[in-house]
Each structure stands twice: as structure tokens, then as C-alpha cells.
Coordinates of C-alpha atoms in Angstrom, one line a residue:
Chain A
M930 CA 0.1 -0.1 0.2
D931 CA 2.8 2.5 1.0
T932 CA 4.4 1.8 -2.4
L933 CA 1.2 2.6 -4.3
I934 CA 0.6 5.6 -2.2
K935 CA 4.3 7.2 -3.0
E936 CA 3.7 6.3 -6.8
L937 CA 0.2 7.9 -6.8
K938 CA 1.7 11.1 -5.0
E939 CA 4.6 11.2 -7.5
E940 CA 2.1 10.7 -10.4
I941 CA -0.2 13.5 -9.3
I942 CA 2.6 15.8 -8.6
N943 CA 3.8 15.4 -12.2
E944 CA 0.5 15.5 -13.9
L945 CA -1.0 18.3 -11.9
N946 CA 2.3 20.5 -12.2
L947 CA 2.5 20.6 -8.2
E948 CA 6.3 21.9 -8.8
D949 CA 6.7 23.1 -5.1
L950 CA 5.6 19.8 -3.6
T951 CA 7.5 16.5 -2.8
P952 CA 5.8 13.3 -2.2
D953 CA 6.6 13.9 1.6
D954 CA 4.8 17.1 1.6
I955 CA 1.5 15.5 0.8
D956 CA -0.3 13.9 3.7
A957 CA -1.9 10.7 2.3
D958 CA -5.2 11.3 4.4
A959 CA -5.5 14.7 3.9
A960 CA -8.3 16.2 1.6
L961 CA -7.5 16.6 -2.1
F962 CA -10.1 19.3 -2.9
G963 CA -10.8 22.3 -0.9
D964 CA -8.6 22.9 2.3
G965 CA -6.3 20.2 1.7
L966 CA -4.2 20.2 -1.3
G967 CA -6.6 22.8 -3.0
L968 CA -7.5 20.8 -6.2
D969 CA -10.3 21.8 -8.2
S970 CA -12.6 20.3 -11.0
I971 CA -10.2 20.6 -13.5
D972 CA -7.8 18.5 -11.4
A973 CA -10.6 16.1 -10.9
L974 CA -10.7 15.3 -14.5
S975 CA -6.9 14.8 -14.6
L976 CA -7.2 12.3 -11.9
I977 CA -9.6 10.2 -13.8
V978 CA -7.5 10.4 -16.8
I979 CA -4.6 9.2 -14.3
L980 CA -6.9 6.3 -13.0
E981 CA -7.7 5.2 -16.4
K982 CA -4.4 5.7 -18.3
K983 CA -2.1 4.3 -15.4
Y984 CA -4.3 1.6 -13.7
G985 CA -6.7 0.9 -16.4
L986 CA -9.6 1.8 -13.8
K987 CA -12.9 3.7 -14.6
I988 CA -15.3 5.0 -12.1
G989 CA -18.5 3.2 -12.9
N990 CA -20.7 5.5 -10.8
P991 CA -20.1 9.1 -11.1
D992 CA -21.6 9.5 -7.4
D993 CA -18.8 7.2 -6.1
G994 CA -16.3 9.9 -7.2
K995 CA -16.4 12.0 -4.3
E996 CA -15.4 9.4 -1.9
I997 CA -12.8 7.7 -4.1
F998 CA -11.0 11.2 -4.4
R999 CA -11.3 12.3 -0.8
S1000 CA -7.6 11.6 -0.4
I1001 CA -4.5 9.9 -1.8
R1002 CA -5.2 7.0 0.6
S1003 CA -8.7 6.5 -0.7
I1004 CA -7.8 6.5 -4.1
A1005 CA -5.1 4.0 -3.3
E1006 CA -7.7 1.8 -1.6
F1007 CA -10.0 1.9 -4.8
I1008 CA -7.0 1.0 -6.9
K1009 CA -6.2 -1.9 -4.7
A1010 CA -9.5 -3.1 -4.5
N1011 CA -10.3 -3.0 -8.1
K1012 CA -7.2 -3.6 -10.2
K1013 CA -7.0 -6.9 -11.7
Chain B
M1122 CA -9.5 63.3 -27.2
K1123 CA -5.8 62.4 -26.5
I1124 CA -4.9 58.8 -25.6
F1125 CA -1.9 58.6 -23.4
I1126 CA 0.5 55.7 -22.4
K1127 CA 0.5 55.8 -18.5
G1128 CA 2.3 52.6 -17.9
I1129 CA 4.5 49.9 -19.7
G1130 CA 5.4 46.3 -19.0
S1131 CA 7.8 44.1 -21.0
I1132 CA 9.2 40.5 -21.2
S1133 CA 11.6 40.2 -23.9
P1134 CA 15.0 38.7 -25.0
Q1135 CA 16.6 41.7 -23.1
N1136 CA 16.6 42.8 -19.6
T1137 CA 13.5 45.0 -19.9
I1138 CA 11.5 44.0 -16.8
Q1139 CA 12.6 47.4 -15.0
N1140 CA 11.3 49.3 -18.3
T1141 CA 15.0 50.3 -19.1
L1142 CA 17.2 49.6 -22.2
I1143 CA 20.8 50.3 -21.2
D1144 CA 23.7 49.8 -23.7
A1145 CA 25.7 48.3 -21.1
D1146 CA 23.2 45.6 -20.4
I1147 CA 22.2 44.3 -23.8
I1148 CA 22.3 40.7 -24.0
Q1149 CA 23.8 38.7 -26.9
H1150 CA 22.3 35.3 -27.5
H1151 CA 24.1 32.3 -28.9
T1152 CA 21.0 30.3 -29.8
E1153 CA 19.0 29.6 -32.8
Y1154 CA 16.4 31.9 -31.9
L1155 CA 16.1 34.8 -29.1
K1156 CA 14.3 33.7 -25.9
C1157 CA 13.0 35.9 -23.4
I1158 CA 14.9 36.8 -20.2
E1159 CA 12.2 35.6 -17.8
P1160 CA 11.5 36.6 -14.1
V1161 CA 10.9 34.3 -11.3
Y1162 CA 7.2 34.0 -11.8
K1163 CA 6.3 33.4 -8.4
N1164 CA 7.1 37.0 -7.5
Y1165 CA 4.3 38.2 -9.8
I1166 CA 1.6 35.3 -9.9
N1167 CA -0.1 33.2 -7.4
P1168 CA 1.4 29.6 -7.2
V1169 CA -2.0 28.1 -7.5
S1170 CA -2.6 29.8 -10.9
L1171 CA 0.8 29.4 -11.8
R1172 CA 1.0 25.6 -12.1
R1173 CA -1.3 25.7 -14.8
M1174 CA 0.5 28.5 -17.0
S1175 CA 2.5 27.6 -20.0
R1176 CA 5.4 30.0 -20.6
I1177 CA 3.5 32.5 -22.7
V1178 CA 0.8 32.9 -20.3
K1179 CA 3.3 33.5 -17.7
M1180 CA 5.0 36.0 -19.8
G1181 CA 1.7 37.7 -20.7
V1182 CA 0.3 37.8 -17.3
T1183 CA 3.6 39.2 -15.6
A1184 CA 4.1 41.9 -18.4
A1185 CA 0.5 42.9 -17.7
Q1186 CA 1.2 42.9 -13.7
L1187 CA 4.4 44.9 -14.2
C1188 CA 2.5 47.4 -16.7
L1189 CA -0.5 48.0 -14.0
K1190 CA 2.1 48.5 -11.4
D1191 CA 4.1 51.1 -13.4
A1192 CA 0.9 52.6 -14.2
N1193 CA -0.3 52.6 -10.4
L1194 CA -3.6 50.9 -11.4
T1195 CA -5.3 48.0 -9.9
N1196 CA -7.9 47.4 -12.6
T1197 CA -8.7 48.4 -16.0
D1198 CA -11.9 49.4 -18.0
A1199 CA -11.0 46.9 -20.8
I1200 CA -8.4 44.1 -21.6
I1201 CA -7.5 43.9 -25.1
T1202 CA -4.7 41.3 -26.1
A1203 CA -3.2 40.3 -29.4
T1204 CA -1.1 37.3 -30.4
G1205 CA 0.1 35.8 -33.7
L1206 CA 0.2 32.3 -32.9
G1207 CA -1.1 32.1 -29.3
C1208 CA -0.4 29.4 -26.8
I1209 CA 1.7 27.3 -29.0
E1210 CA 3.5 25.1 -26.3
D1211 CA 0.1 24.0 -24.9
T1212 CA -1.3 23.6 -28.4
E1213 CA 1.8 21.1 -29.2
N1214 CA 1.3 19.4 -25.6
F1215 CA -2.2 18.9 -26.5
L1216 CA -1.7 17.5 -30.1
N1217 CA 1.0 15.4 -29.2
S1218 CA -1.1 13.9 -26.4
I1219 CA -3.8 13.0 -28.7
I1220 CA -1.2 11.2 -31.0
A1221 CA 0.3 9.3 -28.0
N1222 CA -2.8 8.5 -26.4
E1223 CA -4.7 7.6 -29.6
E1224 CA -7.2 10.3 -29.1
K1225 CA -8.2 9.1 -25.7
L1226 CA -7.4 10.0 -22.0
L1227 CA -6.3 13.5 -22.7
N1228 CA -5.0 15.9 -20.0
P1229 CA -7.5 18.8 -20.1
T1230 CA -5.2 21.4 -18.9
P1231 CA -3.2 21.9 -22.2
F1232 CA -6.4 21.9 -24.3
I1233 CA -8.2 24.8 -22.0
Q1234 CA -5.1 26.6 -21.9
S1235 CA -4.2 26.5 -25.5
T1236 CA -6.9 28.9 -26.7
H1237 CA -5.6 32.3 -27.9
N1238 CA -7.5 34.4 -25.4
T1239 CA -5.9 32.5 -22.5
V1240 CA -3.8 35.3 -21.7
G1241 CA -6.3 38.0 -21.9
S1242 CA -8.7 36.0 -19.6
Q1243 CA -6.1 34.8 -17.0
I1244 CA -5.5 38.6 -16.7
A1245 CA -9.3 39.0 -16.1
I1246 CA -9.4 36.4 -13.7
I1247 CA -6.5 37.7 -11.8
L1248 CA -7.8 41.3 -11.7
K1249 CA -11.4 40.1 -11.2
C1250 CA -12.3 42.2 -14.2
N1251 CA -15.6 41.5 -15.8
N1252 CA -15.3 44.2 -18.3
Y1253 CA -14.7 44.4 -22.1
N1254 CA -12.2 41.5 -23.0
A1255 CA -11.0 41.1 -26.6
T1256 CA -8.1 39.2 -28.2
H1257 CA -6.9 40.0 -31.8
V1258 CA -5.3 37.3 -34.1
H1259 CA -4.3 38.6 -37.4
K1260 CA -0.8 37.2 -38.1
G1261 CA 1.7 40.2 -38.6
S1262 CA -1.0 42.9 -37.7
S1263 CA -2.5 41.3 -34.5
F1264 CA -0.9 44.0 -32.2
E1265 CA -2.0 46.7 -34.6
S1266 CA -5.6 45.2 -34.5
A1267 CA -5.6 45.3 -30.9
L1268 CA -4.3 49.0 -30.8
M1269 CA -7.0 49.9 -33.3
D1270 CA -9.6 48.4 -31.0
A1271 CA -8.3 49.9 -28.0
L1272 CA -8.2 53.5 -29.8
L1273 CA -11.7 53.1 -31.0
L1274 CA -13.1 52.0 -27.5
M1275 CA -11.5 55.1 -25.7
K1276 CA -12.5 57.5 -28.5
E1277 CA -16.1 56.3 -28.5
N1278 CA -16.0 57.0 -24.4
E1279 CA -16.6 53.2 -23.8
A1280 CA -13.5 53.3 -21.5
N1281 CA -11.3 55.8 -19.8
N1282 CA -8.3 53.2 -19.2
V1283 CA -7.3 50.0 -21.4
L1284 CA -4.8 47.5 -20.7
L1285 CA -3.4 46.6 -24.0
G1286 CA -0.9 44.1 -24.9
S1287 CA 0.7 41.1 -26.7
S1288 CA 2.4 38.0 -26.4
D1289 CA 4.1 35.4 -28.6
E1290 CA 6.3 32.6 -28.0
M1291 CA 8.7 30.5 -29.8
T1292 CA 9.1 26.9 -29.4
P1293 CA 11.6 24.2 -30.5
N1294 CA 9.1 22.7 -32.6
L1295 CA 7.6 25.9 -34.3
F1296 CA 11.4 26.9 -35.1
K1297 CA 11.9 23.7 -36.9
I1298 CA 8.5 24.2 -38.8
T1299 CA 9.0 28.0 -39.6
Q1300 CA 12.7 27.2 -40.5
R1301 CA 11.4 24.9 -43.3
L1302 CA 9.5 28.0 -44.6
N1303 CA 12.9 29.8 -44.9
L1304 CA 11.9 32.4 -42.4
W1305 CA 15.3 32.3 -40.6
K1306 CA 18.8 32.6 -41.4
K1307 CA 20.6 29.4 -42.0
E1308 CA 24.1 30.7 -41.0
P1309 CA 25.0 31.6 -37.5
I1310 CA 24.9 35.3 -37.1
N1311 CA 25.6 38.0 -34.4
H1312 CA 22.2 39.1 -33.9
L1313 CA 23.2 42.5 -32.4
K1314 CA 24.4 43.3 -35.9
L1315 CA 21.2 42.0 -37.8
S1316 CA 21.0 45.3 -40.0
E1317 CA 24.4 44.4 -41.4
C1318 CA 23.2 40.9 -42.7
K1319 CA 22.9 40.5 -46.7
T1320 CA 21.4 37.2 -46.7
K1321 CA 18.0 35.8 -46.7
G1322 CA 15.9 35.1 -43.5
S1323 CA 15.8 36.8 -40.1
I1324 CA 16.3 35.8 -36.4
A1325 CA 13.3 34.4 -34.7
G1326 CA 12.2 36.0 -31.4
E1327 CA 9.4 36.2 -28.9
G1328 CA 8.0 38.6 -26.1
A1329 CA 5.2 40.1 -24.2
A1330 CA 4.7 43.9 -23.9
F1331 CA 1.6 45.6 -22.3
F1332 CA 0.6 49.2 -22.0
A1333 CA -1.8 51.1 -19.8
L1334 CA -3.7 53.7 -21.9
T1335 CA -5.5 56.4 -20.3
N1336 CA -7.5 59.6 -21.6
E1337 CA -6.1 61.4 -18.3
A1338 CA -3.3 63.9 -19.1
N1339 CA -0.4 63.4 -16.3
T1340 CA 3.2 64.6 -16.2
S1341 CA 4.2 61.1 -15.5
N1342 CA 2.8 59.5 -18.7
Y1343 CA 5.2 58.2 -21.2
A1344 CA 3.7 59.2 -24.5
V1345 CA 0.5 60.3 -26.7
I1346 CA -0.4 57.7 -29.3
N1347 CA -1.5 60.0 -32.1
A1348 CA -2.5 57.6 -34.8
L1349 CA -2.3 54.2 -36.3
D1350 CA -2.5 52.8 -40.0
V1351 CA -2.2 49.5 -41.5
F1352 CA -2.1 48.3 -45.0
Y1353 CA -1.5 45.2 -47.0
K1354 CA 0.9 44.4 -49.7
P1355 CA 1.7 47.7 -51.1
A1356 CA 2.5 47.3 -54.8
T1357 CA 5.7 49.5 -55.0
N1358 CA 7.9 51.8 -52.7
D1359 CA 6.2 54.7 -54.3
A1360 CA 2.9 53.2 -52.8
I1361 CA 4.6 53.1 -49.5
D1362 CA 5.8 56.8 -49.8
Q1363 CA 2.2 58.1 -50.9
R1364 CA 0.7 56.2 -47.8
I1365 CA 3.1 57.5 -45.4
S1366 CA 2.6 61.3 -46.7
L1367 CA -1.0 60.9 -46.3
F1368 CA -0.8 59.5 -43.2
L1369 CA 1.6 62.2 -41.7
A1370 CA -0.5 64.8 -43.5
N1371 CA -3.8 63.5 -41.8
N1372 CA -1.9 64.2 -38.5
Q1373 CA -0.8 67.7 -39.5
L1374 CA 2.9 66.6 -39.7
K1375 CA 5.6 67.0 -42.2
T1376 CA 8.4 64.2 -42.9
D1377 CA 11.1 66.7 -41.3
E1378 CA 8.8 66.7 -38.1
I1379 CA 9.5 63.0 -37.6
D1380 CA 12.5 63.2 -35.2
L1381 CA 13.1 59.4 -34.9
V1382 CA 11.9 56.4 -37.1
V1383 CA 11.7 52.9 -35.5
Y1384 CA 12.2 50.6 -38.5
G1385 CA 11.3 46.9 -38.4
I1386 CA 14.5 45.7 -40.2
N1387 CA 15.0 42.1 -39.6
G1388 CA 18.1 41.5 -41.5
D1389 CA 16.1 39.7 -44.2
V1390 CA 17.8 41.0 -47.7
K1391 CA 14.6 40.2 -49.5
S1392 CA 12.6 42.9 -47.6
D1393 CA 14.6 45.3 -45.8
G1394 CA 15.0 47.3 -48.9
I1395 CA 11.8 49.1 -48.2
Y1396 CA 13.4 50.3 -44.8
N1397 CA 16.5 51.3 -46.6
H1398 CA 14.7 53.2 -49.3
L1399 CA 12.6 55.3 -46.5
M1400 CA 15.9 55.8 -44.6
E1401 CA 17.7 57.3 -47.8
S1402 CA 14.5 59.3 -49.0
V1403 CA 11.6 60.0 -47.1
F1404 CA 13.2 60.1 -43.7
N1405 CA 17.0 60.9 -44.4
K1406 CA 16.7 63.9 -41.8
S1407 CA 15.5 61.7 -39.1
T1408 CA 17.1 59.6 -36.6
S1409 CA 17.0 56.1 -37.8
T1410 CA 16.6 53.2 -35.5
Y1411 CA 15.6 49.6 -35.2
Y1412 CA 14.7 46.9 -32.8
K1413 CA 14.4 43.4 -34.1
H1414 CA 17.9 42.6 -33.4
L1415 CA 17.2 43.0 -29.8
C1416 CA 13.9 41.0 -29.6
G1417 CA 14.0 39.0 -32.7
E1418 CA 11.1 38.7 -35.5
Y1419 CA 7.7 37.5 -34.5
H1420 CA 4.1 38.4 -35.1
T1421 CA 3.5 40.9 -32.4
S1422 CA 7.1 42.5 -32.3
T1423 CA 5.6 46.0 -33.0
S1424 CA 4.6 46.0 -29.3
F1425 CA 8.2 45.9 -28.4
A1426 CA 8.8 48.8 -30.8
M1427 CA 6.1 50.9 -29.1
W1428 CA 7.5 49.9 -25.5
L1429 CA 11.0 51.1 -26.9
S1430 CA 9.6 54.4 -28.2
S1431 CA 7.6 54.8 -25.0
I1432 CA 10.9 54.9 -22.9
I1433 CA 12.7 57.0 -25.6
L1434 CA 9.9 59.6 -25.7
K1435 CA 9.7 59.9 -21.7
N1436 CA 13.5 59.8 -21.1
Q1437 CA 14.6 61.5 -24.3
V1438 CA 17.5 59.1 -24.4
V1439 CA 18.3 57.1 -27.5
P1440 CA 20.3 53.8 -26.7
N1441 CA 23.3 53.7 -29.1
I1442 CA 22.4 49.7 -29.9
I1443 CA 19.6 50.9 -31.8
K1444 CA 20.8 53.8 -33.7
L1445 CA 21.3 53.2 -37.6
N1446 CA 22.6 56.6 -38.6
N1447 CA 24.6 59.4 -36.9
Q1448 CA 21.9 62.1 -37.1
P1449 CA 22.3 64.6 -34.2
I1450 CA 19.8 63.6 -31.6
K1451 CA 17.3 66.6 -31.4
P1452 CA 14.4 66.7 -28.8
I1453 CA 12.4 64.0 -29.5
N1454 CA 8.7 65.2 -30.0
N1455 CA 7.6 62.5 -32.6
I1456 CA 8.5 59.0 -33.3
L1457 CA 6.9 56.9 -36.3
I1458 CA 7.2 53.2 -35.8
Y1459 CA 7.0 51.4 -39.4
N1460 CA 7.2 47.7 -39.6
H1461 CA 6.1 45.2 -42.0
Y1462 CA 5.6 41.5 -41.6
L1463 CA 6.9 39.5 -44.6
N1464 CA 6.2 42.5 -46.8
K1465 CA 2.5 41.7 -46.4
N1466 CA 1.2 43.4 -43.3
H1467 CA 2.5 46.7 -43.1
S1468 CA 1.9 49.3 -40.3
L1469 CA 2.5 52.9 -39.0
I1470 CA 2.3 54.0 -35.6
L1471 CA 2.7 57.4 -34.5
L1472 CA 3.7 58.5 -31.0
S1473 CA 4.3 61.9 -29.7
K1474 CA 6.0 63.5 -26.4
C1475 CA 3.3 64.4 -23.8

């Protein structure tokens, strides 16, 4: 799990151009949107692209997105549970 | 109604961030094209906004910020921008990603940011400015079109202040493509001696320049924008002479009242003859200068010429690096900028001392 979380952090930093951050700066349990990392709706689209491109996963029910993208850990858990 | 330049800002291949052009600080580039000297953008743009911006957007937004600060303004009645090719870097990223991902799973940011009006809209978002906002994209007359828009808006009393500017960027890919069109010199040159070149092609460049225009007279203003004219593919040098004569007559000026001419000489033997003709005939008593050896050739380079003319009119100092002849420097009351892009889009911009 820790390896996947680190990999996700690196992927997000790279794809979202979070140049000033290192993986260690991101708390795996902190909120991605709003007060935490401060991501927005455009970033949400990028996260969907990362999930599909890198892990071959689609979010079947859009209503699940809010919970899946709550934090880095929740994304990692979704990947672990669904990756074949 | 007079329209004044109240503030200016420029990011160019020279050290222009302080709105100065000092002979001792001129930079000679040793690269295929002239790339901008860029500031630390974090000092000007919020990091959250900065992370999505490509180089041209950072350049444009920062030049606009420098300009507003110089003019001591926090907002504006209108934002009018110009670009010849827009956000090329993001367009390349987007197109490359379409190919690499077989038209699927595209990152939305480069697409969103690749539109031509990204610079103007980002400035509006930062300023929270919901007023008139337009971007003009007309190849070699893009900046002139934006300037025309600004002048009309102010003369029709639709705006008291206008933030006018332009931005264009060069990328390695764009350079390669335009090199195939024979736009650039094949041999290495000293770009600071561009006017002495006798071969085909020019040197590519880039830049962003912004102007805060106002209808309010003030001793701190840089210059008055008196008139603008654009014309397309003049048939002969005589046709250009006649156009200039008419332009000056419409502004109650004679040729010997133009104290300084800023020519768009770009070192291309195919098209610099027009400028040489004017220097030797119509304006043989004026101080002749040029600017593309400092910023390179690009669609909106006349904005750099207007930035340069603004500081000359305000400071009454002509840097040696831009001089083409040894006419004694008189008090500079009137400056004419004459440029053409590939001998298609020609323009005349007349500026005067405040």
C-alpha cells in the first residue's frame, strides 16, 4: 500500500504540475479538494485520466467519485480493490 | 481626445523588466532564436494559478502585472490582447497527447490553456475584471488590430483606461517548422548586427509587452498615441511613400517633423530594402533606429517597438544599440514606428511626447 501511495503522489505531482511539492509534503489522508491540497474540478478530470491511463480503472458510478477522490489513501484503496 | 500611455511592462530577450534599455546591459544570445529573459514568476503570480500556466501565459500575465504596477492601477475598464500564434506550447502538448494516447485519455489542462485568449482571460481572472475583454489574432497585424480596438473604444468613451498588450512565444518545434519555410537565417549570425546582414531570412524571437492607456493627461505619462495605420501588400515603394505622406498629412505633420523613426529591419535581404529606401529618401533627416536585433522577429514585435518608443519619449535618451545613422539627436517630439511582416502586413504607429 505504501508503495502505491508514494507512486500516486508522484504521479499527481507530475500530472498536476505541483512543482513546489514533494511526495513527503502530501499527507496521504488529507483532503485533495478544498482545504487540503486545494485541487479543483479541472484537477478532478486529470485524476480520472490518471486512474484510467495508469491503472486501467474507470469509475462506473459518478456518485462514487467524491469518496474515491477524498484523499490519496482513498484513491489507493480504490485501485487496490479494483485492479485486476 | 488624446490617448496617453500611462504605464508599460515588457518581457523580452533583453533585460526589460525594469522598463529600461541600457547599452551596457544588452544581451547577446548564442542560440538559434532569441528567447525571453524571464523573471521568477512566483514573485508576480499566485502559485495556484501559476502551475497551470505555460510559458507564454506566464510572460503575458507578468508583463500585464508589471504594466499595471508601473501605471499605479489595480484594475482597468478593458483588457485587449494580441497574439500571432497564441499558446503554441500548450497546443503542441495537446496535439502530441492526442497522438500518443490515440485520441483518448487527454489531460484537459493543455487544451483549456491552448486557446488564443488565455492570456487575456487569465489577466481578467487575476484582476477579477468583468469588463470588455478581446483578443486579436491577425498574423503580422495582430498587435495593430488590438491597438485599433483600444483607440476606438476610448474615443467612443466606452473606456477611460485600457490594458493593451501582446504576447508570442517561440518553441523548438515551431522553430523547426518555420525554419522549413525559410523564415530564418541558415548561417549563425551576431543578432546584434542584424542590420548588416546581407542574406535571406531573419532571426526568430518572442516577447510580451503591455500598455496601460488612459485619456487622462499627467506629467508621468510616457507618450501620446497619435495615430495608427495598417495596409496590406503595397505594390511599390512609391505606394508606401504615398501612404506615409497621407498618414503624416492627416496628422498635420511633415516628414522633417518626425524626429526618430523605428524601423522593423529584420536582416532579411529580401524585404529590408523598403526600410533602406525610406531611410535614404523620405526620412533622411530623421534619426533612424531599429529593434528586431534585440527581440527577434515575431508577429507582434511592434509592441516591443512601442515599448521602446515609450521609454525614448519619456526619457529623451536613444540607446546607441538601436541607432542606424549618425543624425544629431534633437529633442524627440515625434516617433514613427514603421514595420512590415513578410512584406504583407505593414503598419505605421505615430507616438508623440506628452
